[in-house]
Coordinates of C-alpha atoms in Angstrom, one line a residue:
Chain A
X1 CA -2.4 16.6 -27.6
X2 CA -2.7 12.9 -27.1
X3 CA -3.7 11.7 -23.6
X4 CA -4.6 8.6 -21.8
X5 CA -7.6 7.4 -19.7
X6 CA -8.6 4.4 -17.7
X7 CA -11.3 2.6 -19.7
X8 CA -12.0 -0.4 -17.5
X9 CA -10.9 -2.3 -14.4
X10 CA -11.7 -5.9 -13.4
X11 CA -10.3 -8.0 -10.6
X12 CA -10.1 -11.6 -9.5
X13 CA -9.9 -12.9 -6.0
X14 CA -9.1 -16.6 -5.3
X15 CA -12.0 -18.7 -4.0
X16 CA -10.3 -19.6 -0.6
X17 CA -10.8 -17.0 2.1
X18 CA -9.2 -16.8 5.5
X19 CA -11.0 -14.7 8.0
X20 CA -9.9 -13.6 11.5
X21 CA -11.6 -16.5 13.2
X22 CA -9.6 -19.0 11.2
X23 CA -6.5 -16.9 11.8
X24 CA -7.1 -17.1 15.5
X25 CA -7.6 -20.9 15.3
X26 CA -4.2 -21.3 13.7
X27 CA -2.6 -18.9 16.2
X28 CA -4.4 -19.1 19.5
X29 CA -2.0 -16.7 21.3
X30 CA -2.6 -13.9 18.8
X31 CA -4.8 -11.0 20.0
X32 CA -7.0 -10.9 17.0
X33 CA -9.1 -7.9 18.1
X34 CA -6.0 -5.8 18.4
X35 CA -4.7 -7.0 15.1
X36 CA -8.0 -6.1 13.5
X37 CA -8.0 -2.7 15.2
X38 CA -4.6 -2.0 13.6
X39 CA -4.9 -3.7 10.2
X40 CA -8.6 -3.1 9.6
X41 CA -8.5 -6.5 7.8
X42 CA -11.0 -9.2 8.3
X43 CA -10.6 -11.3 5.2
X44 CA -7.6 -12.5 3.2
X45 CA -7.8 -14.4 -0.1
X46 CA -5.4 -17.3 -0.4
X47 CA -4.5 -18.9 -3.7
X48 CA -4.7 -22.6 -3.9
X49 CA -1.6 -24.8 -4.1
X50 CA -1.8 -25.1 -7.9
X51 CA -3.1 -21.6 -8.6
X52 CA -0.3 -19.3 -9.7
X53 CA 0.1 -15.5 -10.1
X54 CA -0.3 -16.1 -13.9
X55 CA -3.6 -17.9 -13.4
X56 CA -5.0 -15.0 -11.3
X57 CA -3.7 -12.5 -13.9
X58 CA -5.3 -14.4 -16.7
X59 CA -8.7 -14.6 -15.0
X60 CA -8.7 -10.9 -14.3
X61 CA -7.8 -10.0 -17.9
X62 CA -10.4 -12.4 -19.3
X63 CA -13.1 -10.7 -17.1
X64 CA -12.0 -7.3 -18.4
X65 CA -11.5 -7.9 -22.2
X66 CA -14.9 -9.6 -22.4
X67 CA -16.3 -6.0 -22.0
X68 CA -14.1 -4.7 -24.8
X69 CA -14.4 -7.3 -27.6
X70 CA -13.3 -4.9 -30.4
X71 CA -10.3 -3.4 -28.7
X72 CA -6.9 -4.4 -30.0
X73 CA -4.4 -4.7 -27.1
X74 CA -1.0 -3.1 -27.9
X75 CA 0.8 -3.7 -24.7
X76 CA 0.6 -5.9 -21.6
X77 CA 2.4 -4.9 -18.4
X78 CA 2.3 -7.5 -15.6
X79 CA 3.2 -6.1 -12.2
X80 CA 4.3 -8.9 -10.0
X81 CA 6.9 -10.1 -7.5
X82 CA 5.6 -13.6 -7.3
X83 CA 5.9 -15.0 -10.8
X84 CA 6.2 -18.8 -10.8
X85 CA 9.0 -18.3 -13.3
X86 CA 12.3 -16.5 -12.8
X87 CA 12.8 -17.1 -16.5
X88 CA 10.9 -16.3 -18.8
X89 CA 9.0 -13.1 -18.3
X90 CA 5.5 -14.1 -17.1
X91 CA 3.8 -11.5 -19.4
X92 CA 5.0 -13.6 -22.3
X93 CA 3.2 -16.6 -21.0
X94 CA 0.1 -14.5 -20.6
X95 CA 0.4 -13.3 -24.2
X96 CA 0.3 -17.0 -25.3
X97 CA -2.5 -18.0 -23.0
X98 CA -4.7 -15.1 -24.0
X99 CA -3.8 -15.5 -27.7
X100 CA -2.9 -11.8 -28.0
X101 CA -1.3 -10.6 -31.1
X102 CA 2.4 -11.3 -31.5
X103 CA 2.9 -7.6 -32.2
X104 CA 2.1 -6.9 -28.5
X105 CA 4.6 -5.3 -26.2
X106 CA 4.7 -7.5 -23.2
X107 CA 6.9 -7.4 -20.1
X108 CA 6.9 -7.6 -16.3
X109 CA 7.6 -4.9 -13.7
X110 CA 9.1 -6.3 -10.5
X111 CA 7.5 -3.9 -7.9
X112 CA 5.2 -4.3 -5.0
X113 CA 2.7 -1.8 -3.6
X114 CA 3.9 1.1 -5.8
X115 CA 3.8 -1.0 -8.9
X116 CA 0.4 0.1 -10.3
X117 CA 1.6 3.8 -10.3
X118 CA 4.8 2.9 -12.1
X119 CA 3.0 0.8 -14.6
X120 CA 0.6 3.6 -15.2
X121 CA 3.4 6.0 -15.9
X122 CA 4.9 3.5 -18.5
X123 CA 1.5 2.9 -20.0
X124 CA 0.7 6.5 -20.5
X125 CA 4.2 7.1 -22.0
X126 CA 3.5 4.4 -24.6
X127 CA 0.2 6.1 -25.5
X128 CA 1.7 9.7 -25.5
X129 CA 4.5 8.6 -27.7
X130 CA 2.0 7.1 -30.1
X131 CA 3.4 3.6 -29.8
X132 CA 0.1 2.3 -28.5
X133 CA -3.6 3.1 -28.4
X134 CA -4.8 0.5 -25.8
X135 CA -3.0 -1.6 -23.3
X136 CA -3.4 -3.6 -20.2
X137 CA -1.8 -3.3 -16.8
X138 CA -2.3 -6.4 -14.8
X139 CA -1.2 -6.4 -11.1
X140 CA -1.1 -9.9 -9.7
X141 CA 0.6 -11.5 -6.7
X142 CA 0.4 -14.5 -4.5
X143 CA 2.4 -13.4 -1.5
X144 CA 0.6 -15.9 0.7
X145 CA 2.7 -18.7 -0.8
X146 CA 5.7 -17.0 0.8
X147 CA 4.0 -16.4 4.2
X148 CA 3.5 -19.2 6.7
X149 CA 0.4 -19.4 8.8
X150 CA 2.2 -18.2 12.0
X151 CA 4.1 -15.2 10.5
X152 CA 2.7 -12.6 12.8
X153 CA 3.9 -9.6 10.9
X154 CA 2.7 -10.6 7.4
X155 CA -0.1 -13.3 7.7
X156 CA -2.8 -10.9 9.0
X157 CA -2.2 -8.4 6.2
X158 CA -1.4 -9.9 2.8
X159 CA -3.9 -11.3 0.4
X160 CA -3.7 -12.8 -3.1
X161 CA -5.4 -11.1 -6.0
X162 CA -5.1 -9.8 -9.6
X163 CA -6.5 -6.6 -11.1
X164 CA -6.5 -5.8 -14.8
X165 CA -6.8 -2.2 -16.0
X166 CA -7.4 -1.1 -19.6
X167 CA -5.6 2.1 -20.5
X168 CA -6.7 3.8 -23.7
X169 CA -5.9 6.8 -25.8
X170 CA -8.0 9.9 -25.1
X171 CA -8.5 13.3 -26.6
X172 CA -8.2 14.8 -23.2
X173 CA -5.5 13.5 -20.9
X174 CA -7.1 12.0 -17.8
X175 CA -4.0 10.5 -16.1
X176 CA -1.1 12.4 -14.6
X177 CA 1.0 14.2 -13.6
X178 CA 3.0 11.7 -11.6
X179 CA 5.5 11.9 -8.7
X180 CA 7.7 8.8 -8.3
X181 CA 10.5 7.9 -5.9
X182 CA 12.9 5.2 -4.5
X183 CA 15.0 4.7 -1.4
X184 CA 16.9 1.4 -1.5
X185 CA 18.4 2.0 1.9
X186 CA 15.2 0.6 3.3
X187 CA 15.3 -2.5 1.2
X188 CA 15.1 -4.8 4.3
X189 CA 11.9 -3.2 5.6
X190 CA 10.1 -5.9 3.6
X191 CA 12.1 -8.6 2.0
X192 CA 12.3 -12.2 1.0
X193 CA 15.9 -12.9 2.1
X194 CA 18.1 -14.7 -0.4
X195 CA 17.7 -18.5 -0.2
X196 CA 14.6 -18.2 2.1
X197 CA 11.0 -18.9 1.4
X198 CA 9.4 -16.6 4.0
X199 CA 8.6 -12.9 3.6
X200 CA 10.0 -10.8 6.5
X201 CA 8.6 -7.4 7.4
X202 CA 9.7 -4.8 9.9
X203 CA 6.4 -3.1 10.7
X204 CA 7.9 -0.1 12.4
X205 CA 10.2 0.7 9.5
X206 CA 7.3 0.4 7.0
X207 CA 5.1 2.7 9.2
X208 CA 7.8 5.4 9.6
X209 CA 8.5 5.2 5.9
X210 CA 4.8 5.5 4.9
X211 CA 4.3 8.3 7.5
X212 CA 7.3 10.3 6.2
X213 CA 7.3 9.7 2.5
X214 CA 3.7 9.4 1.4
X215 CA 2.4 12.8 2.9
X216 CA 5.5 14.5 1.4
X217 CA 5.1 12.8 -2.0
X218 CA 1.4 13.8 -2.1
X219 CA 2.2 17.3 -1.1
X220 CA 4.7 17.6 -3.9
X221 CA 2.1 16.4 -6.4
X222 CA -0.5 18.8 -5.0
X223 CA 2.0 21.6 -5.5
X224 CA 2.8 20.5 -9.0
X225 CA -0.9 20.6 -10.0
X226 CA -1.3 23.9 -8.0
X227 CA -4.0 22.3 -5.9
X228 CA -4.8 21.6 -2.2
X229 CA -6.4 18.8 -0.3
X230 CA -9.8 20.5 -0.3
X231 CA -9.8 20.7 -4.1
X232 CA -9.4 17.0 -4.5
X233 CA -12.5 14.9 -4.5
X234 CA -11.0 11.6 -3.4
X235 CA -7.7 10.1 -2.2
X236 CA -7.1 6.4 -2.9
X237 CA -4.0 5.1 -1.1
X238 CA -2.5 1.7 -1.4
X239 CA -4.5 -0.4 1.1
X240 CA -1.5 -1.3 3.3
X241 CA -3.3 -1.3 6.7
X242 CA -5.9 0.8 8.4
X243 CA -3.2 2.1 10.9
X244 CA -1.0 3.3 8.1
X245 CA -3.8 4.9 6.0
X246 CA -5.2 6.6 9.2
X247 CA -1.8 8.1 9.9
X248 CA -1.3 9.3 6.3
X249 CA -4.8 10.9 6.4
X250 CA -3.9 12.5 9.8
X251 CA -0.7 14.0 8.5
X252 CA -2.3 15.3 5.3
X253 CA -5.4 16.5 7.2
X254 CA -7.6 14.6 4.7
X255 CA -11.2 14.3 5.9
X256 CA -12.6 10.8 6.2
X257 CA -15.3 11.4 3.5
X258 CA -12.5 11.9 1.0
X259 CA -10.7 8.6 1.5
X260 CA -11.7 5.1 0.6
X261 CA -10.9 1.8 2.4
X262 CA -11.8 -1.7 1.3
X263 CA -9.2 -3.4 3.6
X264 CA -11.7 -5.3 5.7
X265 CA -13.1 -7.2 2.6
X266 CA -9.9 -7.9 0.6
X267 CA -6.8 -7.3 2.7
X268 CA -3.6 -5.8 1.4
X269 CA -3.4 -7.1 -2.2
X270 CA 0.0 -5.4 -2.9
X271 CA 0.1 -3.7 -6.4
X272 CA -3.5 -4.8 -7.1
X273 CA -4.8 -2.8 -4.2
X274 CA -5.2 0.6 -5.9
X275 CA -7.0 -0.7 -9.0
X276 CA -9.3 -2.9 -6.8
X277 CA -10.0 0.1 -4.6
X278 CA -10.7 2.3 -7.7
X279 CA -13.1 -0.3 -9.0
X280 CA -14.9 -0.6 -5.7
X281 CA -14.9 3.2 -5.1
X282 CA -16.4 4.1 -8.5
X283 CA -19.6 2.2 -7.6
X284 CA -20.4 4.9 -5.0
X285 CA -17.6 7.3 -4.0
X286 CA -16.0 8.4 -7.3
X287 CA -18.1 10.2 -9.8
X288 CA -17.5 11.5 -13.4
X289 CA -15.0 14.4 -13.5
X290 CA -13.9 13.8 -10.0
X291 CA -10.2 14.6 -9.3
X292 CA -8.7 11.6 -7.7
X293 CA -5.2 11.2 -6.2
X294 CA -3.8 7.7 -6.1
X295 CA -0.7 6.8 -4.1
X296 CA 1.3 3.6 -3.8
X297 CA 4.2 2.9 -1.4
X298 CA 6.0 0.0 0.0
X299 CA 8.6 -2.7 -0.7
X300 CA 11.8 -1.3 -2.2
X301 CA 11.4 1.2 -0.7
X302 CA 9.4 2.6 -3.6
X303 CA 6.6 5.1 -3.9
X304 CA 4.5 7.1 -6.4
X305 CA 1.4 9.2 -6.8
X306 CA -0.7 10.4 -9.7
X307 CA -3.7 12.6 -10.4
X308 CA -6.6 10.9 -12.2
X309 CA -9.5 12.9 -13.7
X310 CA -12.1 10.3 -13.4
X311 CA -14.2 9.2 -16.4
X312 CA -16.9 6.6 -16.0
X313 CA -15.4 3.1 -16.6
X314 CA -16.8 -0.2 -17.8
Chain B
X1 CA 3.5 26.7 11.2
X2 CA 4.9 26.9 14.7
X3 CA 7.3 24.3 15.8
X4 CA 6.0 22.0 18.5
X5 CA 8.0 20.6 21.4
X6 CA 7.5 17.8 23.9
X7 CA 8.6 17.4 27.5
X8 CA 10.3 14.3 28.8
X9 CA 7.4 14.0 31.2
X10 CA 5.0 13.9 28.3
X11 CA 7.0 11.3 26.5
X12 CA 6.8 9.0 29.6
X13 CA 3.1 9.8 30.0
X14 CA 2.3 8.9 26.4
X15 CA 4.3 5.7 26.4
X16 CA 2.9 4.7 29.8
X17 CA -0.7 5.2 28.6
X18 CA -0.2 3.1 25.5
X19 CA 1.5 0.3 27.5
X20 CA -1.1 0.5 30.2
X21 CA 1.4 1.2 33.0
X22 CA 2.9 4.1 35.0
X23 CA 5.5 6.6 33.9
X24 CA 7.5 5.5 37.0
X25 CA 7.7 1.9 35.7
X26 CA 8.8 3.2 32.2
X27 CA 11.5 5.3 33.8
X28 CA 12.7 2.3 35.9
X29 CA 12.6 -0.2 33.1
X30 CA 13.7 2.0 30.2
X31 CA 13.7 -0.8 27.7
X32 CA 10.1 -1.0 26.4
X33 CA 10.5 -4.5 25.0
X34 CA 11.0 -5.7 28.6
X35 CA 7.5 -4.4 29.5
X36 CA 4.8 -7.2 29.3
X37 CA 2.4 -5.1 27.3
X38 CA 4.9 -4.0 24.7
X39 CA 4.9 -5.6 21.3
X40 CA 5.4 -4.4 17.7
X41 CA 1.9 -3.1 17.5
X42 CA 2.4 -1.0 20.6
X43 CA 5.6 0.4 19.1
X44 CA 3.5 1.6 16.1
X45 CA 1.1 3.3 18.5
X46 CA 4.0 5.0 20.4
X47 CA 5.5 6.3 17.2
X48 CA 2.1 7.6 15.9
X49 CA 1.2 9.2 19.3
X50 CA 4.6 11.0 19.6
X51 CA 4.3 12.2 16.0
X52 CA 0.8 13.6 16.6
X53 CA 2.0 15.3 19.8
X54 CA 4.9 16.9 17.8
X55 CA 2.7 18.1 15.0
X56 CA 4.0 15.6 12.4
X57 CA 7.7 16.4 13.0
X58 CA 8.7 12.8 13.2
X59 CA 8.5 12.7 9.4
X60 CA 12.2 12.2 8.7
X61 CA 13.1 10.3 11.8
X62 CA 13.3 6.8 10.4
X63 CA 16.1 6.2 12.9
X64 CA 13.6 6.0 15.7
X65 CA 11.5 3.2 14.2
X66 CA 13.1 0.4 16.1
X67 CA 14.3 2.2 19.2
X68 CA 12.9 0.6 22.4
X69 CA 15.0 2.5 24.9
X70 CA 13.2 5.7 26.1
X71 CA 16.5 7.3 27.2
X72 CA 17.9 6.8 23.7
X73 CA 14.7 8.2 22.2
X74 CA 15.0 11.3 24.4
X75 CA 18.6 11.7 23.4
X76 CA 17.6 11.7 19.7
X77 CA 14.7 14.1 20.4
X78 CA 17.2 16.4 22.2
X79 CA 19.6 16.3 19.2
X80 CA 16.7 17.3 17.0
X81 CA 15.7 20.1 19.4
X82 CA 12.3 18.6 20.0
X83 CA 12.4 18.6 23.8
X84 CA 11.0 21.5 25.8

């Protein structure tokens, strides 16, 4: 049997940071302590005016492939909703910038916070079907370009970032199974309305969605793998906000020691949040052979979860 | 798992505690968004607290996310047989 594994993860954060003191300066009426209590976020990374999603993606990939000089990249999946181009596909621009082979499979996936899970499913399918041996998933977004400084729902949460993940062929399968889902009836819970330049979020809708769907989705995955919460070593959820993660943990009865949060440091980095959390967690919290469940959920509405049998990464 | 219920008194008490006011004021005003201490973050706290009290039964009640009238909320809870 041919399987897949995660071989490496690297991420890039823009140089400019916005902490809660600066947020308060721009919005003197906001109750920053209360916002922090709910979001758990203290820092957001803001791309500069001339820094695009493609630039962030390129930097994260360069950091990663430096560690794998002999690996031939067979596919490149860019997960983004903030490409500077509507046409062409931004992954094609990355192929040219990075001088990847012209035989590469390169395309974008337009998904938000569930995007890494979906891309992982596509990547493992390429490998399982012997179309590829090694490929990159790069999750990159610059939502802050679409969020004004006084957007109370979104500004305290979203952060710009890119995370590149190398997926490789493996004798033992380390990724999967998956549970994926979609409910377009909630499309307006988080949207960039047509003709507008400002992201709009209905926080209550997003919360009730996350509270209802994620525990159910994870429970179905646990059933599929004939396991229980106490048999899983670590749960890495999309870093939406502390309030949402706490509620998911409460509903699934996951003890705190089995969850990971890096929200305070990096904010909600959309699809990059899971690979960034995996990279940070593997420094201390995730060990070799650990069973890790990852789950992404958000804009769409779209969600997905997967089991990863962890193997040390570069 | 045994189904959990909530009383209307408990609903008012929970909401009043989150909005730092009295159940009597909530009953009188009904519309939570007219109470000074209510905002979108408080709405999240209310949903989470009611869900915890009901033992996670609000899972499929996406229709309550934006409701700010307590009477309307109680009507929905009654329809779902969640009221004691």
